[in-house]
CSV table of C-alpha atoms in Angstrom, one decimal:
chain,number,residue,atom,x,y,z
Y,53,UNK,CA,0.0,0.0,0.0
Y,54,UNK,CA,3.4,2.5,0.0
Y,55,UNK,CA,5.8,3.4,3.0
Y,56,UNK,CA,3.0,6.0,4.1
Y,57,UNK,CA,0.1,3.2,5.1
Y,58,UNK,CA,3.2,1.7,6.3
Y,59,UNK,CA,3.9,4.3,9.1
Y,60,UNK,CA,0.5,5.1,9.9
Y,61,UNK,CA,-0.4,1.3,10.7
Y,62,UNK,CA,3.2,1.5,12.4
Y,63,UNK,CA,2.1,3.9,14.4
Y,64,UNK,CA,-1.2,2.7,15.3
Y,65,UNK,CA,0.1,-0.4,16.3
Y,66,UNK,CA,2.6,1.6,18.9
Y,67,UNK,CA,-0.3,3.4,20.0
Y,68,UNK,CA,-2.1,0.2,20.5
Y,69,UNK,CA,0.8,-1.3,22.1
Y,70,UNK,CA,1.0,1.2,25.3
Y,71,UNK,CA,-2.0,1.0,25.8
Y,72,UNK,CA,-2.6,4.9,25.6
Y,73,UNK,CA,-6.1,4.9,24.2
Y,74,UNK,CA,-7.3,2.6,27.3
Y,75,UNK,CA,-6.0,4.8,29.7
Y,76,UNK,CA,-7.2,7.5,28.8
Y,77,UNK,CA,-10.0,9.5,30.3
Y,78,UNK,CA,-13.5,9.0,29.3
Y,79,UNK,CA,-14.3,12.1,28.0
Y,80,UNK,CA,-11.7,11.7,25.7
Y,81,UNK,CA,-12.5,8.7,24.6
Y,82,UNK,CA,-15.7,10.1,23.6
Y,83,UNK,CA,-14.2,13.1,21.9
Y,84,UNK,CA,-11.5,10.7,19.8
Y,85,UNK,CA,-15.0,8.4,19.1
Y,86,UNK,CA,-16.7,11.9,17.5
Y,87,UNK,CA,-13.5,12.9,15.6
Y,88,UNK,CA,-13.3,9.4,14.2
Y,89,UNK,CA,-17.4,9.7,13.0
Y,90,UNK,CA,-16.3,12.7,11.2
Y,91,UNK,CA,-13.6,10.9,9.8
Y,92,UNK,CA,-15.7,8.7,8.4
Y,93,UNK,CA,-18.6,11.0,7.0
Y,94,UNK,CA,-15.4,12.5,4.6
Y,95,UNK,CA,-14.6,8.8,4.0
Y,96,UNK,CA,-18.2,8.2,2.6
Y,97,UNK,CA,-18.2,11.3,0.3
Y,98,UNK,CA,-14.5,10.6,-0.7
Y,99,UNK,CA,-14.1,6.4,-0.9
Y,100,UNK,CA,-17.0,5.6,-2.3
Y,101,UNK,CA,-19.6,6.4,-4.8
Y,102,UNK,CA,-21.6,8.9,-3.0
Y,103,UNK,CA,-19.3,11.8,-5.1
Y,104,UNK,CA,-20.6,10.7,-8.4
Y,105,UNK,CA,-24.3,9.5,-7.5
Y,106,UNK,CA,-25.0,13.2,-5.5
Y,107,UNK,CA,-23.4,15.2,-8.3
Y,108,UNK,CA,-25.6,13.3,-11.0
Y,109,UNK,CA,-28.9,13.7,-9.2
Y,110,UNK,CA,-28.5,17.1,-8.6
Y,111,UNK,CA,-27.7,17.3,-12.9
Y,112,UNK,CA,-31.3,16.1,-13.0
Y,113,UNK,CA,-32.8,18.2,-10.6
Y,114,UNK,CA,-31.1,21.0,-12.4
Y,115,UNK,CA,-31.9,19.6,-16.0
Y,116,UNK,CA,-35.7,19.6,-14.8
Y,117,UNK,CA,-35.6,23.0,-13.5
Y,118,UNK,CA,-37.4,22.2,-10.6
Y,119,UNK,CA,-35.9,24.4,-8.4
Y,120,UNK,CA,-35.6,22.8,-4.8
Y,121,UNK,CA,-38.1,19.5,-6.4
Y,122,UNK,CA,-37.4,17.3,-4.7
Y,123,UNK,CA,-35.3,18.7,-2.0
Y,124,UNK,CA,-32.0,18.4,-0.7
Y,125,UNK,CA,-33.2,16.1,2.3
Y,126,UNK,CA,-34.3,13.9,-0.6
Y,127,UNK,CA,-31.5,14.0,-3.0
Y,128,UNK,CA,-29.1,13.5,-0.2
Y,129,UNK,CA,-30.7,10.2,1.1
Y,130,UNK,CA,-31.6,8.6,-2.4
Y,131,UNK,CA,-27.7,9.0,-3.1
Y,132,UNK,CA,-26.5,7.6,0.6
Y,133,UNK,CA,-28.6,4.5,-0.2
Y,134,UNK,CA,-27.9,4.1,-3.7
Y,135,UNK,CA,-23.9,4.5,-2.4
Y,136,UNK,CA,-24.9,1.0,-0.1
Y,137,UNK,CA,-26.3,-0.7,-2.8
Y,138,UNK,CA,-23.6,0.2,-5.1
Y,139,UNK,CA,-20.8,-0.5,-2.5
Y,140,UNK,CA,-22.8,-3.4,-1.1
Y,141,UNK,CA,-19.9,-6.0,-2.4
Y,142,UNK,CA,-17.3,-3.9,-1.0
Y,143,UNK,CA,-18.6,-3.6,1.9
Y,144,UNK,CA,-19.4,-7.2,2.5
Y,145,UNK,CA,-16.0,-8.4,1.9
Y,146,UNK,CA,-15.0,-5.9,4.0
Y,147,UNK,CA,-17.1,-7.4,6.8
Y,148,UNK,CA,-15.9,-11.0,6.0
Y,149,UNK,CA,-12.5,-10.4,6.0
Y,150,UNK,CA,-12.1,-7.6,8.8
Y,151,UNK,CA,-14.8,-7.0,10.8
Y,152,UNK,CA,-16.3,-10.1,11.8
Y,153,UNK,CA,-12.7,-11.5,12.8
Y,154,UNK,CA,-12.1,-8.6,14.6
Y,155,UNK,CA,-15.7,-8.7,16.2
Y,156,UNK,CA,-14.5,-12.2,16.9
Y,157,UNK,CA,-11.0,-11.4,18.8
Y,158,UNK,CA,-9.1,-12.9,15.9
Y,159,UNK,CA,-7.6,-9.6,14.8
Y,160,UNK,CA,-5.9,-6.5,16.2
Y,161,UNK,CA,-7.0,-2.7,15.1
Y,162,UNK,CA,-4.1,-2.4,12.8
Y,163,UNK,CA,-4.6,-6.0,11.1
Y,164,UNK,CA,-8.6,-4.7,10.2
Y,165,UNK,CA,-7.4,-1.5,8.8
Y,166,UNK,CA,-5.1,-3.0,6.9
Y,167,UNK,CA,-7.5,-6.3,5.9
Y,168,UNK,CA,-10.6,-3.4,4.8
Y,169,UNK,CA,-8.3,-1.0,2.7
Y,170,UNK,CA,-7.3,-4.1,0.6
Y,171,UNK,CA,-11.0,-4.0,-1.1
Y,172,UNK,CA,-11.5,-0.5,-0.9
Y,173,UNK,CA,-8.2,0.3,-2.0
Y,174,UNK,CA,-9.2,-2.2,-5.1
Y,175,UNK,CA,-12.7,-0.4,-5.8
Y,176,UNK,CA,-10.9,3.0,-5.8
Y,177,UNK,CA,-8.6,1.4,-8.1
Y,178,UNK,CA,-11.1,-0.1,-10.9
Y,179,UNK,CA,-13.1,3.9,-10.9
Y,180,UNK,CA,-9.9,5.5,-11.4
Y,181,UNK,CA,-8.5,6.9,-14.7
Y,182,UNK,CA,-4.9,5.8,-15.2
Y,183,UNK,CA,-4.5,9.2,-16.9
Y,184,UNK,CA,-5.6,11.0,-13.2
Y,185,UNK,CA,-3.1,8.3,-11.7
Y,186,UNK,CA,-0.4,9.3,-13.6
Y,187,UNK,CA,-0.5,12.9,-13.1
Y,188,UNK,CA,-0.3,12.6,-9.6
Y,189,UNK,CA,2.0,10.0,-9.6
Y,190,UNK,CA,4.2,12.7,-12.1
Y,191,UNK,CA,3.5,15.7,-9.0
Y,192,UNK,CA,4.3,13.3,-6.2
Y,193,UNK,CA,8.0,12.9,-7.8
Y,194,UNK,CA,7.2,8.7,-7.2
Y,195,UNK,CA,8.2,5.8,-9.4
Y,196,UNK,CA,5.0,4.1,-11.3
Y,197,UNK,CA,3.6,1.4,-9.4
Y,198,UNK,CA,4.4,-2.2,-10.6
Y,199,UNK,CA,0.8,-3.3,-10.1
Y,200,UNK,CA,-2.3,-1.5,-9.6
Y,201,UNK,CA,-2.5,-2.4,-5.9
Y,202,UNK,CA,1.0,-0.9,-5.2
Y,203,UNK,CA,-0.2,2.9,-5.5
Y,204,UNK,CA,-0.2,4.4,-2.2
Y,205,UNK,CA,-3.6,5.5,-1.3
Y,206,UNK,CA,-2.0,9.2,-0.5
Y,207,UNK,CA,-1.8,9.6,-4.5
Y,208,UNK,CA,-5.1,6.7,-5.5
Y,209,UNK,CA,-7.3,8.8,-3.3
Y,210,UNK,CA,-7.1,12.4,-4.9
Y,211,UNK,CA,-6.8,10.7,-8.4
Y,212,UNK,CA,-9.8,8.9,-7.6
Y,213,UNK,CA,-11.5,11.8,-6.4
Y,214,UNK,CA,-10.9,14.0,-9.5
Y,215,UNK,CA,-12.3,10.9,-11.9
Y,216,UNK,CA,-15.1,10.3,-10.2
Y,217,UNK,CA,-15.8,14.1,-10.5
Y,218,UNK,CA,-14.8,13.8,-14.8
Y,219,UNK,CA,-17.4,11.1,-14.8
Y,220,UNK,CA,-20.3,12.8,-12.9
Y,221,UNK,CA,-19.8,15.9,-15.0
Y,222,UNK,CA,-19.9,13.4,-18.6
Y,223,UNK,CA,-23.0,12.1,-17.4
Y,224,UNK,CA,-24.6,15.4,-16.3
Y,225,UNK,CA,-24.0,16.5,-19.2
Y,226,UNK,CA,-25.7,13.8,-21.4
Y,227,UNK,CA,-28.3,14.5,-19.0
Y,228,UNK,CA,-28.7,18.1,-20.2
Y,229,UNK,CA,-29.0,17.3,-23.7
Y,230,UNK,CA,-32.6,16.4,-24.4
Y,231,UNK,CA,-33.9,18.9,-21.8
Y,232,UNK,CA,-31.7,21.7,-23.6
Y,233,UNK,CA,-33.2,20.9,-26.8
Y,234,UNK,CA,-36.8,21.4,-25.5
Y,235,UNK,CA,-36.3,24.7,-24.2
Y,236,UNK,CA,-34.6,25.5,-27.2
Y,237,UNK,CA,-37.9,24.4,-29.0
Y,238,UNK,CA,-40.0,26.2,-26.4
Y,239,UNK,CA,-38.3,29.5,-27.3
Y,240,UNK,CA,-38.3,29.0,-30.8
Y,241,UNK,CA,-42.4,28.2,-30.4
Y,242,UNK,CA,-43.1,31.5,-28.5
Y,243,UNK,CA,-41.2,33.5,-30.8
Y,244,UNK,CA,-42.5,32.3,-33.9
Y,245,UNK,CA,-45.8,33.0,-32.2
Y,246,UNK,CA,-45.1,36.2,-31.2
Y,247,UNK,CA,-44.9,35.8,-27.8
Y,248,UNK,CA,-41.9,36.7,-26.7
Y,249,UNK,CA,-43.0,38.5,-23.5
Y,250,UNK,CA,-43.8,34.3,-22.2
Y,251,UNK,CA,-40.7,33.2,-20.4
Y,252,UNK,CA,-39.6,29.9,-22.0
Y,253,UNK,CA,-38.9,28.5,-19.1
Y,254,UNK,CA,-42.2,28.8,-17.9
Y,255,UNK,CA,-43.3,27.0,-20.7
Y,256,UNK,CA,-40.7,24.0,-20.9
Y,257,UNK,CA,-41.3,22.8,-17.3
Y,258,UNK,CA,-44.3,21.4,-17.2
Y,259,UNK,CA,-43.1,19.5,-20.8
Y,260,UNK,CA,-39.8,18.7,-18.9
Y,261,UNK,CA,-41.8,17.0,-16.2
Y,262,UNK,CA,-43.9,15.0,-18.7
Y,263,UNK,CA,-41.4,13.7,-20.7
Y,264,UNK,CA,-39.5,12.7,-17.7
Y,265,UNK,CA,-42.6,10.7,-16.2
Y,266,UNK,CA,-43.1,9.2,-19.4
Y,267,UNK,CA,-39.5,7.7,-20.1
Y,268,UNK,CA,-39.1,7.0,-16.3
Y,269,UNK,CA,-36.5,9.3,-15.6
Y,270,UNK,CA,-35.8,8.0,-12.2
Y,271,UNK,CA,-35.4,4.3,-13.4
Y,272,UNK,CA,-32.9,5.2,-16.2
Y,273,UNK,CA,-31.1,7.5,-14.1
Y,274,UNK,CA,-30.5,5.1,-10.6
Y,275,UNK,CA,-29.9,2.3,-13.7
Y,276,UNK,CA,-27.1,4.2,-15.7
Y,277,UNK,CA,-25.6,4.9,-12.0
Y,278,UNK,CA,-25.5,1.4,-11.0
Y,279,UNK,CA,-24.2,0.4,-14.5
Y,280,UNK,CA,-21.8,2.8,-14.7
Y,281,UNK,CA,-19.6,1.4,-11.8
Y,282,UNK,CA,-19.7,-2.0,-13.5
């Protein structure tokens, strides 16, 4: 995983080791538990495929010109379940291989880290351009990795993070197409008419929403997600 997991697994094993976490006092215990909830709400938006599903529904929402339909609330849960059932594999081998053991006493805190970033480590590693690997592989001043699982998460994760953002944008934008080309047949309507004082968009949206019911926008959209991380 490169020298840096390398010293932070060191180092979590030393801290293991003495015992300091134990001995500390419980209020601190409970304030390393929050930091380490935190920790893992920016892991959620930046391992997984939350960053691509909540940037392509809010494409839609702004494709439909809906305004706040449906709202925020809405478009944050449908993408934080659709990021389970997309990561669902991941995460089960994750659970197999680290966290029942360590449920189970087999393994130490250092072995599970080390046992889960294996498989997410491999997802990141199947949704990243090689292209966004290489330039920061180029700024980093590293050697190429022999093997896809030798790139040190401190370069996979900001690659990753960038490609998943390419990708949301590519599909966002294929998103945009059709509903561009009804306002731009809206417009050319009301002028042709001679009613150019009617805002267009007043127009398109009820169109928008129709033809969006009527192909089952929502379907093709969690569908073409779900695909897309094939």
């Amino acid at each position: 995983m490169g020298s840096e997991s390398t010293d932070i697994i060191g180092l979590l094993e030393h801290v293991q080791e003495s015992g300091a976490l134990e001995n500390l006092a419980p209020p601190l215990q409970v304030a390393l538990f929050l930091g380490a909830m935190s920790l893992l709400t920016m892991g959620l938006v930046s391992l997984t495929a939350f960053t691509r599903i909540v940037i392509v529904l809010s494409f839609v929402r702004r494709a439909l010109t809906t305004q706040e339909i449906p709202p925020n609330p809405v478009i944050l849960g449908l993408a934080i379940f659709m990021t389970v059932f997309v990561m669902a594999p991941t995460f089960q081998r994750i659970t197999d291989d680290a966290i029942q053991p360590y449920l189970a006493g087999d393994m130490s805190t250092t072995v599970v880290i080390r046992a889960g970033s294996v498989h997410l480590h491999d997802f990141m590693v199947h949704q990243t351009r090689r292209k966004d690997l290489a330039v920061f592989i180029h700024m980093s001043g590293s050697e190429f990795p022999e093997t896809p699982a030798a790139t040190p998460m401190r370069i996979l994760i900001p690659a990753f993070i960038i490609s998943e953002l390419k990708t949301s944008f590519i599909m966002g934008f294929l998103i945009y197409i059709p509903f561009l080309l009804i306002d731009l047949v809206v417009a050319t309507v009301l002028m042709s008419l001679g009613m150019m004082m009617m805002p267009p968009a007043m127009m398109s949206l009820p169109i928008k929403i129709l033809l969006f019911i009527f192909v089952d926008g929502w379907q093709l959209v969690t569908q073409a997600l779900s695909a897309s991380f094939g």
